[in-house]
Short mmCIF file of C-alpha atoms in Angstrom, two decimals:
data_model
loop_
_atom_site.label_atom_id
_atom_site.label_comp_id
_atom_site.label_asym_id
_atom_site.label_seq_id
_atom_site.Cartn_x
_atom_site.Cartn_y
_atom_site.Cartn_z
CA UNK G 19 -11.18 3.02 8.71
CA UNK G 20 -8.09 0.44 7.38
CA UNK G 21 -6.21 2.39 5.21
CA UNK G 22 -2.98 0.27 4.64
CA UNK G 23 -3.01 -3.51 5.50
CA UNK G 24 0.50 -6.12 5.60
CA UNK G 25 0.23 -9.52 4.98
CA UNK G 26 2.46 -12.65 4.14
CA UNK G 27 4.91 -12.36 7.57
CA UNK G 28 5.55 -15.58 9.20
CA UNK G 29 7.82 -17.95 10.87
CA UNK G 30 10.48 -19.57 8.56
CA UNK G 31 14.08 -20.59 8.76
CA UNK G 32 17.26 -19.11 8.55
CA UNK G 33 17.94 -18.48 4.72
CA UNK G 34 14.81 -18.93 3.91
CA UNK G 35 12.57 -16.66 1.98
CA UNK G 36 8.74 -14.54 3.18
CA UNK G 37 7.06 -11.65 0.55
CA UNK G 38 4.87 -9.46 2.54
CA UNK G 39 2.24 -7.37 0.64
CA UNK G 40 0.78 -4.17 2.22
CA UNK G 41 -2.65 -3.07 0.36
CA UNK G 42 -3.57 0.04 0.65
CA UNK G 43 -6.39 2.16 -0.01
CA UNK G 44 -6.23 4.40 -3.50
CA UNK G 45 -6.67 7.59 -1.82
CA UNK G 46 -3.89 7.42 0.39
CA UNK G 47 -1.46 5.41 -2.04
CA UNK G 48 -2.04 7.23 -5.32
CA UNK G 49 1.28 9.34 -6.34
CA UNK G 50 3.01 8.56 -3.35
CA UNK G 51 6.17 7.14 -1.93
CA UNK G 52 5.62 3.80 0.13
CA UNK G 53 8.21 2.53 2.65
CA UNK G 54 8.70 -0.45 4.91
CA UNK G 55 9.82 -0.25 8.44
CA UNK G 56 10.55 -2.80 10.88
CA UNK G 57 10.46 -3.08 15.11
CA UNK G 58 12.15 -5.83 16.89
CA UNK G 59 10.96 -5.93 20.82
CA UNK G 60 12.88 -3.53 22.93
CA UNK G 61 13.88 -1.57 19.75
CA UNK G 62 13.37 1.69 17.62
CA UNK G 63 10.96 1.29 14.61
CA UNK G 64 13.92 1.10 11.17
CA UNK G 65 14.26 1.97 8.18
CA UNK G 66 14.30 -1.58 5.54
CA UNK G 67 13.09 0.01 2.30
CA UNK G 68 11.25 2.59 0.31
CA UNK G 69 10.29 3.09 -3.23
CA UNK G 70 9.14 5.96 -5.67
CA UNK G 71 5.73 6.62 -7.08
CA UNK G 72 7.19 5.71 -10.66
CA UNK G 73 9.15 2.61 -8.59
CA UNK G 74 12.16 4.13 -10.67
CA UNK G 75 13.61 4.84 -7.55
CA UNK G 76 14.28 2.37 -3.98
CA UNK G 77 16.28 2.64 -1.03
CA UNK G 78 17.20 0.01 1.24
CA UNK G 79 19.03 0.27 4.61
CA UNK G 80 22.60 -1.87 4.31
CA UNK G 81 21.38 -4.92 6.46
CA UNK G 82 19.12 -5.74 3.64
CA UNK G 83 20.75 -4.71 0.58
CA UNK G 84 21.36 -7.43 -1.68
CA UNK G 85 18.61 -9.63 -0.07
CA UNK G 86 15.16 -7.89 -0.12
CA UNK G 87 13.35 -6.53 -2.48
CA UNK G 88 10.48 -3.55 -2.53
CA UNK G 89 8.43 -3.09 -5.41
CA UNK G 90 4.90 -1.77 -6.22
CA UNK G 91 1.76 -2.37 -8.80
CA UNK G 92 -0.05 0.95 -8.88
CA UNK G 93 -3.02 -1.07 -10.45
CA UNK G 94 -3.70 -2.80 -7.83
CA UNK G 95 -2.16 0.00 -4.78
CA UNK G 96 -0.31 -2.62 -3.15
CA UNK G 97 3.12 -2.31 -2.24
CA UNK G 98 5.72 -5.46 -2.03
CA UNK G 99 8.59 -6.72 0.46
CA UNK G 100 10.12 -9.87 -1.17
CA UNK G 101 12.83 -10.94 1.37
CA UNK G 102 15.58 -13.89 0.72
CA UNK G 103 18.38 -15.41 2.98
CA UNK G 104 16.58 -13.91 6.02
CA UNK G 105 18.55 -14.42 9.41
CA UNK G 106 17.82 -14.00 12.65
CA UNK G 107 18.06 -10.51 13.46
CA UNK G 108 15.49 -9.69 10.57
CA UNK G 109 13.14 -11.07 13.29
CA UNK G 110 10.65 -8.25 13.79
CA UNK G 111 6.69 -6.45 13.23
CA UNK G 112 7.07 -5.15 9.95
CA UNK G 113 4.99 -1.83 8.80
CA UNK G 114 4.56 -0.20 5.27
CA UNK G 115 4.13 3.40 5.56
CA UNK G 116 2.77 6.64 3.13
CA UNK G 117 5.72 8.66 2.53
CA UNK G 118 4.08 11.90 2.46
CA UNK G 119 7.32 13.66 1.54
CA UNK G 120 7.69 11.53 -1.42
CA UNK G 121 11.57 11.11 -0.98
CA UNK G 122 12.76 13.62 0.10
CA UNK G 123 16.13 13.54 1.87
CA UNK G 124 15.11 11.91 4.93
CA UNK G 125 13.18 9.05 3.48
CA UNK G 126 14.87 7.21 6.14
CA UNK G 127 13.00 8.80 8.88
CA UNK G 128 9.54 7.69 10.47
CA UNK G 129 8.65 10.80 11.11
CA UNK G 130 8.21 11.38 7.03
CA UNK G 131 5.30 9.01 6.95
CA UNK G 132 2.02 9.59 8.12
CA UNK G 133 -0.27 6.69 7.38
CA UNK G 134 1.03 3.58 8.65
CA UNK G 135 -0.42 -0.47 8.71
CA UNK G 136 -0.93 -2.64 11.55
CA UNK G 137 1.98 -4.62 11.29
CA UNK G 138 2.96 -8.40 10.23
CA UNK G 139 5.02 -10.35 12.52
CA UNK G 140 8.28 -11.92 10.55
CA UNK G 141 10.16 -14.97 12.64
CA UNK G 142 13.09 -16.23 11.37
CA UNK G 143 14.39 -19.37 13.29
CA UNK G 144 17.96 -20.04 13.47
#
């Protein structure tokens, strides 16, 4: 059973612009944290960004600060990556994730999610 599914990766250019979506199911999304992870080949699975419940609250690892986005609609339990002047290195499989800590102080961590999606590939060409 699917419970959290990414879509929107791709291949696009250097500075050029990709907003995945990651639907999930209400039972595992409802009044919980969300986060997005990425893993490049040969590579740990990292932190990108996570975001609140309320969405009052995000936090974004500094290689994407000031050029992605996360955001939510809790109407439709889906869970947003909008990501501008990509580069290179943002190459990667890109996961959303439960947070089923709901930010706590290591929000950072994979091992404070416990659902996790399948993955969209993200290419960015130089």
């Amino acid at each position: 059973q699917v419970q959290l599914v990414e879509s929107g990766g791709g291949l696009v250019q250097a500075g050029g612009s990709l907003r995945l979506s990651c639907a999930a199911s209400e039972r595992i999304f409802s009044s919980y944290a969300m986060g997005w992870f990425r893993q490049a080949p040969g590579k740990e699975r990292q932190f990108v960004a996570s975001i609140s419940w309320s969405g009052e609250t995000t936090y974004y690892a500094d290689s994407v600060k000031g050029r992605f986005t996360i955001s939510r609609d809790n109407t439709k339990n889906t869970v947003y990556l909008q990501m501008n002047s990509l580069k290179p290195e943002d190459t990667a499989v890109y996961y959303c994730a439960r947070d089923f800590r709901n930010h706590n102080d290591k929000y950072y961590s994979v091992y404070e999610y416990d659902y996790w999606g399948q993955g969209t590939q993200v290419t960015v060409s130089s």
